[in-house]
Short mmCIF file of C-alpha atoms in Angstrom, two decimals:
data_model
loop_
_atom_site.label_atom_id
_atom_site.label_comp_id
_atom_site.label_asym_id
_atom_site.label_seq_id
_atom_site.Cartn_x
_atom_site.Cartn_y
_atom_site.Cartn_z
CA MET A 1 5.82 265.27 -95.05
CA ALA A 2 7.94 264.00 -91.96
CA SER A 3 11.87 263.64 -92.48
CA GLU A 4 13.41 260.23 -91.98
CA SER A 5 14.47 262.18 -88.28
CA ALA A 6 10.81 262.93 -87.89
CA GLY A 7 12.57 266.72 -86.66
CA ALA A 8 14.92 267.67 -83.77
CA PRO A 9 13.22 267.41 -80.36
CA VAL A 10 11.32 270.67 -79.18
CA GLU A 11 10.73 271.80 -75.54
CA LEU A 12 7.98 273.37 -74.18
CA SER A 13 6.83 275.17 -71.30
CA VAL A 14 3.30 273.75 -70.09
CA GLY A 15 2.69 275.59 -66.53
CA ASP A 16 5.32 274.93 -64.40
CA ARG A 17 6.83 272.14 -66.36
CA THR A 18 8.98 271.72 -69.29
CA VAL A 19 8.16 268.76 -71.51
CA ARG A 20 10.69 267.95 -74.38
CA ILE A 21 8.96 266.65 -77.38
CA SER A 22 11.06 263.99 -79.38
CA SER A 23 10.11 263.20 -83.13
CA PRO A 24 7.51 266.13 -83.16
CA ASP A 25 7.40 266.10 -87.08
CA ARG A 26 6.46 262.17 -87.42
CA VAL A 27 3.10 261.83 -89.02
CA TYR A 28 0.64 260.26 -86.47
CA PHE A 29 -2.59 260.86 -88.77
CA PRO A 30 -2.26 260.26 -92.35
CA THR A 31 -5.89 261.89 -93.73
CA ARG A 32 -4.12 265.01 -93.53
CA GLY A 33 -0.81 264.68 -92.08
CA GLU A 34 -1.03 265.90 -88.63
CA THR A 35 2.21 265.35 -86.94
CA LYS A 36 2.86 264.38 -83.08
CA LEU A 37 3.53 268.14 -82.33
CA ASP A 38 0.08 269.00 -83.91
CA LEU A 39 -1.55 266.28 -81.56
CA VAL A 40 0.55 267.99 -78.71
CA ASN A 41 -0.71 271.54 -79.83
CA TYR A 42 -4.52 270.01 -79.99
CA TYR A 43 -3.88 269.01 -76.06
CA LEU A 44 -2.88 272.32 -75.25
CA ALA A 45 -5.89 274.20 -76.99
CA VAL A 46 -8.25 271.88 -75.18
CA GLY A 47 -6.46 271.99 -72.16
CA ASP A 48 -8.94 273.03 -69.33
CA GLY A 49 -11.25 270.44 -71.09
CA ILE A 50 -8.90 267.28 -70.94
CA VAL A 51 -7.54 267.99 -67.52
CA ARG A 52 -11.32 268.24 -66.25
CA ALA A 53 -12.15 265.05 -67.82
CA LEU A 54 -9.41 263.05 -66.72
CA ARG A 55 -8.40 264.75 -63.20
CA ASP A 56 -7.51 262.42 -60.69
CA ARG A 57 -8.70 259.34 -62.26
CA PRO A 58 -6.49 256.13 -62.79
CA CYS A 59 -5.92 256.46 -66.61
CA MET A 60 -4.94 253.78 -69.32
CA LEU A 61 -3.00 255.20 -71.92
CA HIS A 62 -3.38 254.26 -75.66
CA ARG A 63 -0.14 254.36 -77.15
CA TYR A 64 0.85 254.33 -80.98
CA PRO A 65 4.56 255.25 -81.16
CA LYS A 66 4.79 255.14 -85.07
CA GLY A 67 1.54 256.77 -85.05
CA VAL A 68 -2.03 255.41 -85.81
CA THR A 69 -1.18 253.24 -88.59
CA GLY A 70 1.19 251.17 -86.86
CA ALA A 71 0.67 248.81 -83.49
CA LYS A 72 -1.17 250.14 -80.38
CA VAL A 73 0.10 249.79 -77.04
CA HIS A 74 -2.31 249.50 -74.04
CA GLN A 75 -0.57 251.26 -71.16
CA LYS A 76 -1.44 250.47 -67.62
CA ARG A 77 1.52 250.67 -65.80
CA ILE A 78 3.80 254.04 -65.76
CA PRO A 79 7.02 253.18 -67.19
CA SER A 80 10.40 253.59 -65.70
CA GLY A 81 11.76 256.98 -66.19
CA ALA A 82 8.58 259.09 -65.56
CA PRO A 83 8.98 262.73 -64.36
CA ASP A 84 8.65 262.69 -60.32
CA TRP A 85 5.85 265.46 -60.43
CA LEU A 86 3.79 262.66 -62.23
CA GLU A 87 0.67 261.61 -60.09
CA THR A 88 -0.20 257.85 -59.93
CA VAL A 89 -2.23 255.47 -57.96
CA GLU A 90 -1.74 251.93 -57.11
CA ILE A 91 -4.14 249.57 -58.68
CA TYR A 92 -4.71 246.18 -57.63
CA PHE A 93 -6.00 243.51 -60.09
CA PRO A 94 -7.36 240.64 -58.12
CA ARG A 95 -7.40 237.94 -61.14
CA TYR A 96 -3.44 237.69 -61.08
CA GLY A 97 -2.79 238.96 -57.60
CA ARG A 98 -0.50 241.89 -59.19
CA THR A 99 -0.66 245.91 -58.87
CA ALA A 100 -0.11 248.46 -61.40
CA ASP A 101 0.51 252.32 -60.61
CA GLU A 102 -1.48 254.22 -63.34
CA VAL A 103 -1.39 257.79 -64.10
CA CYS A 104 -3.66 260.04 -62.44
CA VAL A 105 -3.71 263.49 -64.48
CA THR A 106 -3.89 266.36 -62.22
CA GLU A 107 -2.28 269.00 -64.45
CA LEU A 108 -2.02 269.67 -68.38
CA GLY A 109 1.87 268.86 -67.92
CA SER A 110 0.68 265.38 -67.21
CA VAL A 111 -1.26 265.28 -70.42
CA ILE A 112 1.75 266.32 -72.76
CA TRP A 113 3.98 264.27 -71.11
CA ALA A 114 1.63 261.29 -72.00
CA VAL A 115 1.62 262.44 -75.76
CA GLN A 116 5.44 262.85 -75.77
CA MET A 117 5.32 258.85 -74.68
CA SER A 118 3.07 258.82 -77.72
CA THR A 119 -0.26 258.48 -76.23
CA VAL A 120 -2.98 259.46 -78.67
CA GLU A 121 -6.15 258.17 -76.68
CA PHE A 122 -6.79 258.69 -72.62
CA HIS A 123 -9.44 256.07 -71.26
CA PRO A 124 -9.96 256.99 -67.55
CA TRP A 125 -11.52 254.96 -65.04
CA ASN A 126 -15.13 256.03 -63.81
CA SER A 127 -13.80 256.55 -60.25
CA ARG A 128 -10.92 258.73 -58.75
CA ARG A 129 -7.46 257.96 -57.01
CA PHE A 130 -9.06 258.60 -53.61
CA ASP A 131 -11.51 256.10 -53.48
CA THR A 132 -10.75 253.81 -56.59
CA GLU A 133 -13.53 251.34 -55.61
CA LYS A 134 -16.27 253.76 -55.60
CA PRO A 135 -17.26 255.13 -58.98
CA ASP A 136 -18.35 258.83 -59.06
CA GLU A 137 -19.26 258.72 -62.77
CA TRP A 138 -21.93 256.78 -64.69
CA ARG A 139 -21.54 256.34 -68.11
CA ILE A 140 -24.54 255.56 -70.70
CA ASP A 141 -22.56 254.13 -73.91
CA LEU A 142 -25.11 253.98 -77.00
CA ASP A 143 -23.14 251.85 -79.13
CA PRO A 144 -24.61 251.15 -82.89
CA MET A 145 -24.59 247.58 -84.36
CA PRO A 146 -22.64 247.32 -87.39
CA ASP A 147 -25.61 247.95 -89.85
CA CYS A 148 -27.19 250.69 -87.58
CA PRO A 149 -27.72 254.12 -88.99
CA PHE A 150 -26.78 257.16 -87.13
CA ASP A 151 -30.53 258.31 -86.91
CA ARG A 152 -31.23 255.55 -84.50
CA VAL A 153 -28.27 256.42 -82.16
CA ARG A 154 -29.94 260.03 -82.26
CA ARG A 155 -33.48 258.64 -81.80
CA THR A 156 -31.89 256.33 -78.70
CA ALA A 157 -30.25 259.66 -77.40
CA HIS A 158 -33.33 261.27 -76.96
CA ILE A 159 -35.07 258.56 -75.00
CA ALA A 160 -31.84 258.28 -72.86
CA HIS A 161 -32.52 262.23 -72.42
CA GLU A 162 -36.05 261.73 -71.72
CA VAL A 163 -35.67 258.98 -69.05
CA LEU A 164 -32.72 261.16 -67.59
CA ASP A 165 -35.39 263.85 -66.87
CA GLU A 166 -37.95 261.83 -65.55
CA LEU A 167 -35.40 260.86 -62.96
CA GLY A 168 -34.31 264.41 -62.45
CA ILE A 169 -30.64 263.57 -63.23
CA ARG A 170 -28.46 265.90 -65.66
CA GLY A 171 -26.64 263.98 -68.19
CA TYR A 172 -23.70 265.21 -70.34
CA PRO A 173 -23.49 264.12 -73.83
CA LYS A 174 -20.59 263.88 -76.05
CA THR A 175 -19.63 262.13 -79.51
CA SER A 176 -17.47 258.90 -78.92
CA GLY A 177 -14.90 259.66 -81.68
CA GLY A 178 -16.29 256.89 -83.17
CA SER A 179 -19.94 256.08 -84.50
CA GLY A 180 -21.99 256.27 -81.25
CA LEU A 181 -22.62 258.85 -78.48
CA HIS A 182 -21.82 258.88 -74.52
CA VAL A 183 -23.81 260.37 -71.97
CA TYR A 184 -22.01 260.75 -68.32
CA VAL A 185 -23.43 261.56 -65.30
CA ARG A 186 -21.82 262.63 -61.94
CA ILE A 187 -22.62 260.42 -59.12
CA GLU A 188 -22.32 260.18 -55.43
CA PRO A 189 -19.25 257.98 -54.78
CA GLU A 190 -21.36 255.73 -52.21
CA TRP A 191 -21.81 252.58 -54.57
CA SER A 192 -19.58 249.84 -55.59
CA PHE A 193 -19.04 249.01 -59.53
CA THR A 194 -21.28 246.18 -59.19
CA ASP A 195 -24.39 248.19 -57.70
CA VAL A 196 -23.51 251.16 -60.48
CA ARG A 197 -23.51 248.64 -63.42
CA ARG A 198 -26.89 247.36 -61.65
CA ALA A 199 -28.22 250.75 -62.35
CA ALA A 200 -26.52 251.08 -65.64
CA LEU A 201 -28.40 247.92 -66.67
CA ALA A 202 -31.99 249.11 -65.07
CA PHE A 203 -31.81 252.42 -67.28
CA ALA A 204 -30.45 250.41 -70.34
CA ARG A 205 -33.64 248.33 -70.09
CA GLU A 206 -35.93 251.17 -69.47
CA VAL A 207 -34.83 253.00 -72.38
CA GLU A 208 -35.15 249.81 -74.46
CA ARG A 209 -38.65 249.26 -73.23
CA ARG A 210 -39.61 252.58 -74.85
CA ASN A 211 -38.11 251.52 -78.31
CA PRO A 212 -37.57 248.01 -78.51
CA ASP A 213 -37.45 247.58 -82.21
CA GLU A 214 -34.07 249.89 -82.38
CA ILE A 215 -32.46 249.59 -79.11
CA THR A 216 -31.13 245.85 -77.15
CA THR A 217 -29.59 245.27 -74.10
CA THR A 218 -28.80 241.80 -75.20
CA TRP A 219 -25.66 240.65 -73.85
CA TRP A 220 -23.90 238.48 -76.24
CA ARG A 221 -23.18 240.36 -79.56
CA LYS A 222 -23.94 237.25 -81.65
CA ASP A 223 -27.48 237.55 -80.57
CA ARG A 224 -28.18 241.51 -81.27
CA ASP A 225 -30.01 242.66 -83.88
CA PRO A 226 -27.17 244.27 -86.56
CA THR A 227 -29.21 247.27 -86.96
CA ALA A 228 -29.55 248.12 -83.36
CA VAL A 229 -28.37 250.37 -80.93
CA PHE A 230 -26.67 248.49 -77.76
CA VAL A 231 -27.15 250.53 -74.44
CA ASP A 232 -23.58 249.20 -73.33
CA TYR A 233 -24.20 249.37 -69.54
CA ASN A 234 -21.22 246.93 -69.38
CA GLN A 235 -18.79 250.05 -69.51
CA ASN A 236 -19.43 250.54 -65.80
CA THR A 237 -17.71 247.59 -64.83
CA ARG A 238 -14.31 247.87 -62.91
CA ASP A 239 -11.46 248.61 -65.01
CA HIS A 240 -13.67 248.94 -68.24
CA THR A 241 -12.83 252.56 -69.73
CA ILE A 242 -13.55 254.43 -72.62
CA ALA A 243 -12.35 257.51 -74.34
CA SER A 244 -12.62 260.50 -72.32
CA ALA A 245 -14.17 264.00 -73.55
CA TYR A 246 -11.49 265.48 -75.60
CA SER A 247 -9.68 262.47 -76.15
CA VAL A 248 -8.38 262.11 -79.83
CA ARG A 249 -9.06 258.37 -81.40
CA GLY A 250 -6.66 256.32 -83.23
CA ASN A 251 -7.74 256.76 -86.60
CA ALA A 252 -6.42 258.18 -89.51
CA ASP A 253 -8.93 261.31 -89.33
CA ALA A 254 -7.71 262.24 -85.79
CA THR A 255 -11.70 262.34 -84.59
CA VAL A 256 -12.05 263.55 -81.05
CA SER A 257 -14.96 262.55 -78.79
CA THR A 258 -16.48 265.84 -78.19
CA PRO A 259 -18.65 267.11 -75.80
CA ILE A 260 -21.95 268.57 -76.85
CA GLU A 261 -25.20 270.08 -76.49
CA TRP A 262 -28.45 268.30 -76.21
CA SER A 263 -29.72 270.40 -78.79
CA GLU A 264 -27.24 269.39 -81.28
CA ILE A 265 -27.94 265.64 -81.52
CA ASP A 266 -30.34 265.86 -84.51
CA GLU A 267 -27.57 268.03 -86.30
CA VAL A 268 -24.18 266.35 -85.17
CA ASP A 269 -21.81 264.86 -87.40
CA PRO A 270 -19.28 263.17 -85.29
CA ARG A 271 -16.73 262.82 -88.43
CA GLU A 272 -16.55 266.88 -88.12
CA PHE A 273 -14.95 266.84 -84.85
CA THR A 274 -11.15 266.46 -85.05
CA ILE A 275 -8.17 267.72 -83.87
CA ALA A 276 -8.28 270.27 -87.04
CA THR A 277 -11.80 271.37 -85.99
CA VAL A 278 -12.08 271.10 -82.10
CA PRO A 279 -9.94 273.72 -80.94
CA ASP A 280 -11.73 276.53 -82.88
CA ARG A 281 -15.10 275.06 -81.34
CA PHE A 282 -13.66 274.87 -77.87
CA ALA A 283 -12.25 278.54 -78.36
CA ARG A 284 -15.83 279.69 -79.25
CA LEU A 285 -17.91 277.47 -76.85
CA GLY A 286 -15.37 276.62 -73.77
CA ASP A 287 -15.97 273.35 -72.32
CA LEU A 288 -19.36 272.16 -72.26
CA HIS A 289 -18.80 269.74 -69.55
CA ALA A 290 -17.50 272.70 -67.36
CA ASP A 291 -19.91 272.37 -64.61
CA ILE A 292 -20.25 268.55 -64.60
CA ASP A 293 -18.68 268.38 -60.92
CA ASP A 294 -21.00 271.05 -59.58
CA THR A 295 -23.95 268.37 -58.78
CA ALA A 296 -23.70 264.64 -57.85
CA PHE A 297 -26.82 262.67 -58.34
CA ARG A 298 -28.13 259.43 -56.50
CA LEU A 299 -28.95 256.43 -57.85
CA ASP A 300 -31.59 254.98 -55.56
CA THR A 301 -34.47 254.92 -57.99
CA LEU A 302 -32.26 252.97 -60.70
CA LEU A 303 -31.43 250.33 -57.77
CA GLU A 304 -34.72 250.06 -56.76
CA TRP A 305 -35.57 249.33 -60.55
CA ALA A 306 -33.12 246.45 -60.80
CA ASP A 307 -34.49 245.27 -57.38
CA ARG A 308 -37.91 245.28 -59.35
CA ASP A 309 -36.82 243.68 -62.32
CA GLY A 310 -34.69 241.17 -60.35
CA LEU A 311 -31.37 242.34 -62.42
CA GLU A 312 -28.16 240.89 -61.51
CA THR A 313 -24.88 241.57 -63.30
CA ASP A 314 -22.58 238.37 -61.88
CA THR A 315 -21.32 238.01 -65.39
CA ASP A 316 -17.69 238.46 -65.42
CA THR A 317 -16.77 241.31 -67.73
CA SER A 318 -13.52 242.28 -65.88
CA THR A 319 -10.88 243.28 -67.92
CA ASP A 320 -8.20 242.60 -65.00
CA ASP A 321 -4.51 242.88 -65.75
CA THR A 322 -2.73 240.63 -68.27
CA THR A 323 0.56 239.81 -69.58
CA GLY A 324 1.81 240.96 -72.95
CA ASP A 325 2.74 244.28 -74.51
CA ASP A 326 -0.61 245.37 -74.86
CA THR A 327 -1.30 245.82 -71.05
CA GLN A 328 2.10 247.17 -69.95
#
C-alpha cells in the first residue's frame, strides 16, 4: 500500500532522456494495488508497440492525477514546463477559432513523460502531424450495446474480417480494453475525414446487411437494440479519438487495449489483458501490429459503395475544443 507521501521521486533513463517520476508509490489501480511506477514499467515493457501506435499522431491524454478512482482530465494542450524535446503539433478547432499544441509521440521518453504527468490512457488522432487533415488510419469500432453478449462481438468481428478480405484489405484487430473490439486499417492519406467517415459508414452498412439481427448502424443510441453490436463509423470523424493499441484503460483492473490475431477472436477474453499480463505476452509474441505501416490500402471501392447507397455524413459529431478542465 502506498505511503502518505507516495514515495520519493525516482529518475529513469529512457533512451536519451531522463524522466523524473514523482509519487511513484501512489496506487493508481485498486484491484491489485498497482502504482504509478508499475504503470511506467508497463509502458517501458511494451515500448516499441506503444510508440508505433502513437508515432507522430496528435494525442489527447487522459490523465488521472489521483489514480483511476479519482477525477479524469482530458488534456489536449501541452502544459507549461514540458521538456523542450517533446514534439507537438498545433491543431485548429474551427468551432471556437482556437488552437492547441498536442503531444506527438516520437520516442518512448514522450510516453514516460506523459505517464509522469499522470496519463493512463493515450487517445491519438487517426492522422499524423505532417498533414493532420488527411487520415492514414481507418478505425472499425465494434461497440456492444449494454445487453449485448460478447459472442455477438466475436461474430461481428468475423463478418468484418470477411468483408475486408473481399476488399483485399488487411485489418489489424485489438481488444478495446473494455467490452468491444477494434480493427485498424492503414490507408493512403489522400482523403478528408468526411470521406474516410463515408467509407467507414459504407463498410459498416455492408457488415450490418450480413447479420441485421445482431448488428446495427443506427445513429441515435436510444433507437438501437440494446442487445446489438454497433459498428461505430463515427470514430473516423475529425478529433474523435479512441484508446490506442497498448494503451492502458482507466479502470480498477488496469485492462489494456491489446493487439490480437484474427485466430484468437473466438477464445479471447479482453478482461485477461492487463498491465500485469500484457508485458509477458509482448515478450513472447512481439508487437502483433509491427507491420501495420508496411502497406497502405485504398478506399475507392468503399466510396463507390457510399455513392451507390447515397450515404452522407453531414451530421455534426465533432468534438472541437471546449472550455473547462476536461479539455485542458
